[in-house]
């Protein structure tokens, strides 16, 4: 065995890449570097493009992306308006503007599982630098902010970015030195949380930008609140990528590019189906059935389902692999309209 | 509001119903709905008993 150690490999024709065993690696075919699942907003299992109204709880829009608001009326949905190279974006609309006070919040968020950030070494001396990039388009111009937080929300990094032209797609890039302090989960909990601030009040903001804070801050004091206060304001985002290193490489979906691969990644956190699944007769006059999930869920999920038939529901079995039910007194029980949620 | 589910064939009571949407929430510490249920309990609330 031998090895080479060089900075650049140039092919014989003068290009910048070369083939390795017949394969030419490029920045667009190296799957797995993007930690953001569904960063191009192509998957929308819950809503299929329908609008969602934000409130104080986490309302999912496109898969893995959720928002919340207590200012006026804020809605969001998957959109087909997207920059070149993309088919979808996530559109947030401030249908009715309101006043931004200290306790206000309007935000969009994405949580990356700790298993998918563990290699970054955050919370250790060897913490790696990461680069966040995304395409954004808004009817409001000026300074906006985005934040990175840990699971406990006691480590925060807030950075401003500027939307220069209204209703124009612009790509933003933010490079973040890895956090050498704090507790960063490396399991199936929240590894890194990303927050796009669309109208946080002073309870949630900081004036300290581009450095790590030992507290929970989710927005910048110098970011505009005009989105939240302006009726009809729009904000769109797509092409979200979080990768190791200090360079924003061209967008690559976390699953590598195929719809099926990206859907499977999303289904670790949520999936649904409307088809009917019938029980088997169990014991004397009872029903028992199981639905196996398409992929192992992040955790034992919350299940909403409709069990048809009679009898008495004795138990529902839930684990990261399947959902099951046991009903006594009826042999004709079926299950339909199942929704399975193991979001972070 | 929540309601306990019956003790199962294995003799354990391992999930709880959220009454607002009839969701079945397993007792998994990594499940965020279970975490919310624990916070609800910590506030001094009590779930409805399981049906006999």
Coordinates of N, CA and C in Angstrom, one line a residue, chain A residues 65-164:
Chain A
X65 N -38.9 21.2 8.0 CA -38.9 22.7 8.2 C -40.3 23.1 8.9
X66 N -40.2 23.8 10.0 CA -41.4 24.2 10.7 C -41.2 25.7 11.1
X67 N -42.4 26.3 11.4 CA -42.4 27.7 11.8 C -43.3 27.9 13.0
X68 N -43.3 29.1 13.5 CA -44.2 29.5 14.6 C -44.2 31.0 14.6
X69 N -45.4 31.5 15.1 CA -45.6 33.0 15.1 C -46.6 33.4 16.1
X70 N -46.4 34.5 16.7 CA -47.5 35.1 17.6 C -47.7 36.5 17.2
X71 N -47.3 36.9 16.0 CA -47.5 38.2 15.4 C -48.5 38.2 14.3
X72 N -49.6 38.9 14.4 CA -50.6 38.9 13.3 C -50.9 37.5 12.8
X73 N -51.0 37.3 11.5 CA -51.3 36.0 10.9 C -50.2 35.7 10.0
X74 N -49.5 34.5 10.2 CA -48.4 34.1 9.4 C -48.8 32.7 8.8
X75 N -48.7 32.6 7.5 CA -49.0 31.3 6.8 C -47.7 30.9 6.0
X76 N -47.7 29.6 5.7 CA -46.5 29.1 4.9 C -47.0 27.9 4.1
X77 N -46.2 27.7 3.0 CA -46.6 26.6 2.2 C -45.4 26.3 1.2
X78 N -45.4 25.1 0.7 CA -44.4 24.8 -0.4 C -44.8 25.6 -1.6
X79 N -43.8 26.1 -2.3 CA -44.0 26.9 -3.5 C -43.3 26.3 -4.7
X80 N -43.8 26.6 -5.9 CA -43.1 26.2 -7.1 C -42.3 27.4 -7.7
X81 N -42.3 28.5 -7.0 CA -41.4 29.6 -7.4 C -40.0 29.4 -6.7
X82 N -39.0 29.2 -7.6 CA -37.7 28.8 -7.1 C -36.6 29.4 -8.0
X83 N -35.4 29.5 -7.5 CA -34.3 30.0 -8.4 C -33.9 28.9 -9.4
X84 N -33.2 29.3 -10.4 CA -32.7 28.4 -11.4 C -32.0 27.2 -10.7
X85 N -32.4 26.0 -11.2 CA -31.8 24.8 -10.6 C -32.6 24.1 -9.5
X86 N -33.7 24.8 -9.1 CA -34.6 24.3 -8.1 C -36.0 24.3 -8.6
X87 N -36.8 23.4 -8.0 CA -38.2 23.3 -8.4 C -39.2 23.8 -7.3
X88 N -38.7 23.9 -6.1 CA -39.5 24.3 -5.0 C -38.8 25.3 -4.0
X89 N -39.6 26.0 -3.3 CA -39.1 26.7 -2.2 C -40.2 26.7 -1.1
X90 N -39.8 27.2 0.1 CA -40.8 27.3 1.2 C -41.1 28.8 1.3
X91 N -42.4 29.1 1.1 CA -42.9 30.5 1.1 C -43.6 30.8 2.4
X92 N -43.2 31.8 3.1 CA -43.8 32.3 4.3 C -44.5 33.6 4.0
X93 N -45.7 33.8 4.3 CA -46.4 35.0 4.0 C -47.0 35.6 5.3
X94 N -46.7 36.9 5.6 CA -47.3 37.5 6.7 C -48.6 38.1 6.3
X95 N -49.6 37.3 6.3 CA -50.9 37.6 5.8 C -51.4 38.9 6.4
X96 N -51.3 39.0 7.7 CA -51.7 40.2 8.5 C -50.5 40.6 9.4
X97 N -50.0 41.8 9.2 CA -48.9 42.3 10.0 C -49.4 42.6 11.4
X98 N -48.4 42.7 12.3 CA -48.7 43.0 13.7 C -47.6 43.8 14.3
X99 N -47.8 44.1 15.6 CA -46.7 44.8 16.3 C -45.7 43.8 16.9
X100 N -44.4 44.1 16.8 CA -43.4 43.3 17.4 C -43.0 43.8 18.7
X101 N -43.3 43.1 19.8 CA -43.0 43.5 21.2 C -41.9 42.5 21.7
X102 N -41.5 42.7 22.9 CA -40.4 42.0 23.5 C -40.6 40.5 23.4
X103 N -41.8 40.0 23.5 CA -42.1 38.6 23.5 C -42.5 38.0 22.2
X104 N -42.4 38.8 21.1 CA -42.8 38.4 19.8 C -41.9 37.4 19.2
X105 N -42.5 36.5 18.3 CA -41.6 35.6 17.5 C -42.3 35.3 16.2
X106 N -41.6 35.4 15.2 CA -42.0 34.8 13.9 C -40.7 34.2 13.3
X107 N -40.7 32.9 13.1 CA -39.5 32.3 12.7 C -39.7 31.0 11.9
X108 N -38.7 30.6 11.3 CA -38.6 29.3 10.5 C -37.5 28.6 11.1
X109 N -37.6 27.2 11.2 CA -36.6 26.5 11.9 C -36.4 25.1 11.2
X110 N -35.2 24.6 11.4 CA -34.8 23.3 10.9 C -33.9 22.7 12.0
X111 N -34.2 21.4 12.4 CA -33.3 20.8 13.4 C -32.6 19.6 12.7
X112 N -31.3 19.6 12.9 CA -30.5 18.5 12.4 C -30.2 17.5 13.5
X113 N -30.4 16.2 13.2 CA -30.2 15.2 14.2 C -28.8 15.1 14.6
X114 N -28.5 14.8 15.9 CA -27.2 14.7 16.4 C -26.3 13.7 15.7
X115 N -26.9 12.6 15.3 CA -26.1 11.6 14.6 C -25.5 12.1 13.3
X116 N -26.2 13.2 12.8 CA -25.7 13.7 11.5 C -24.8 14.9 11.7
X117 N -24.5 15.3 12.9 CA -23.6 16.3 13.2 C -22.4 15.9 14.1
X118 N -22.5 14.6 14.5 CA -21.5 14.2 15.5 C -20.1 14.3 15.0
X119 N -19.9 14.1 13.7 CA -18.5 14.1 13.2 C -17.9 15.6 13.2
X120 N -18.7 16.6 13.4 CA -18.2 18.0 13.4 C -17.5 18.3 14.7
X121 N -17.6 17.4 15.7 CA -16.9 17.6 16.9 C -17.2 18.8 17.7
X122 N -18.4 19.3 17.6 CA -18.7 20.6 18.4 C -18.8 20.3 19.9
X123 N -18.3 21.3 20.6 CA -18.2 21.1 22.1 C -16.9 20.5 22.5
X124 N -16.0 20.3 21.5 CA -14.6 19.8 21.7 C -13.6 20.8 21.1
X125 N -12.3 20.6 21.4 CA -11.3 21.4 20.9 C -11.1 21.3 19.4
X126 N -11.6 20.2 18.9 CA -11.4 19.9 17.4 C -12.7 20.2 16.6
X127 N -13.5 21.1 17.1 CA -14.7 21.5 16.5 C -14.5 22.0 15.1
X128 N -15.2 21.5 14.1 CA -15.0 21.8 12.7 C -15.8 23.1 12.3
X129 N -15.2 23.9 11.4 CA -16.0 25.0 10.8 C -17.0 24.4 9.9
X130 N -18.2 25.1 9.8 CA -19.2 24.8 8.9 C -19.6 26.0 8.1
X131 N -20.3 25.7 7.0 CA -20.8 26.8 6.1 C -22.2 26.5 5.8
X132 N -23.0 27.5 6.1 CA -24.5 27.5 5.8 C -24.7 28.3 4.6
X133 N -25.4 27.8 3.6 CA -25.8 28.5 2.4 C -27.2 28.3 2.1
X134 N -27.9 29.3 1.5 CA -29.3 29.1 1.2 C -29.7 30.2 0.2
X135 N -30.7 29.9 -0.6 CA -31.3 30.9 -1.5 C -32.5 31.6 -0.8
X136 N -32.6 32.9 -0.9 CA -33.7 33.6 -0.2 C -34.2 34.6 -1.2
X137 N -35.5 34.9 -1.0 CA -36.2 35.9 -1.8 C -37.3 36.5 -0.9
X138 N -37.3 37.8 -0.8 CA -38.3 38.5 0.1 C -38.8 39.8 -0.5
X139 N -40.0 40.1 -0.1 CA -40.6 41.4 -0.5 C -40.0 42.5 0.4
X140 N -39.3 42.1 1.5 CA -38.7 43.1 2.4 C -37.2 43.1 2.2
X141 N -36.6 44.2 2.1 CA -35.2 44.3 2.0 C -34.6 44.7 3.4
X142 N -33.3 44.5 3.4 CA -32.5 44.9 4.6 C -31.9 43.7 5.4
X143 N -31.6 44.0 6.6 CA -30.8 43.0 7.4 C -31.8 42.0 8.0
X144 N -31.5 40.7 7.7 CA -32.2 39.6 8.4 C -31.2 38.8 9.2
X145 N -31.6 37.9 10.0 CA -30.7 37.1 10.8 C -31.0 35.7 10.8
X146 N -30.0 34.9 11.0 CA -30.1 33.4 11.1 C -29.3 33.0 12.3
X147 N -29.7 32.0 13.0 CA -29.0 31.6 14.2 C -28.8 30.1 14.2
X148 N -27.7 29.7 14.9 CA -27.5 28.2 15.1 C -27.5 28.1 16.6
X149 N -28.2 27.0 17.1 CA -28.3 26.7 18.5 C -28.1 25.3 18.8
X150 N -27.7 25.0 20.0 CA -27.7 23.6 20.5 C -29.0 23.1 21.0
X151 N -29.1 21.9 21.4 CA -30.4 21.3 21.9 C -30.9 22.0 23.1
X152 N -30.0 22.4 24.0 CA -30.5 23.0 25.2 C -30.7 24.5 25.1
X153 N -30.4 25.0 23.9 CA -30.6 26.5 23.6 C -29.8 27.3 24.6
X154 N -28.6 26.8 25.0 CA -27.7 27.6 25.8 C -26.4 27.9 25.1
X155 N -26.3 27.6 23.8 CA -25.2 28.0 23.0 C -25.8 28.5 21.7
X156 N -25.4 29.7 21.3 CA -26.1 30.4 20.2 C -25.0 31.1 19.3
X157 N -25.3 31.1 18.1 CA -24.4 31.9 17.1 C -25.4 32.6 16.2
X158 N -25.4 33.9 16.2 CA -26.3 34.7 15.4 C -25.6 35.5 14.4
X159 N -26.0 35.5 13.2 CA -25.4 36.3 12.1 C -26.4 37.0 11.2
X160 N -26.1 38.2 10.8 CA -27.0 38.9 9.9 C -26.6 38.6 8.4
X161 N -27.6 38.7 7.6 CA -27.4 38.7 6.1 C -28.3 39.7 5.6
X162 N -28.0 40.2 4.4 CA -28.8 41.3 3.8 C -29.5 40.9 2.6
X163 N -30.8 41.2 2.5 CA -31.5 41.0 1.3 C -31.5 42.4 0.6
X164 N -30.8 42.4 -0.6 CA -30.5 43.6 -1.3 C -31.6 44.1 -2.1

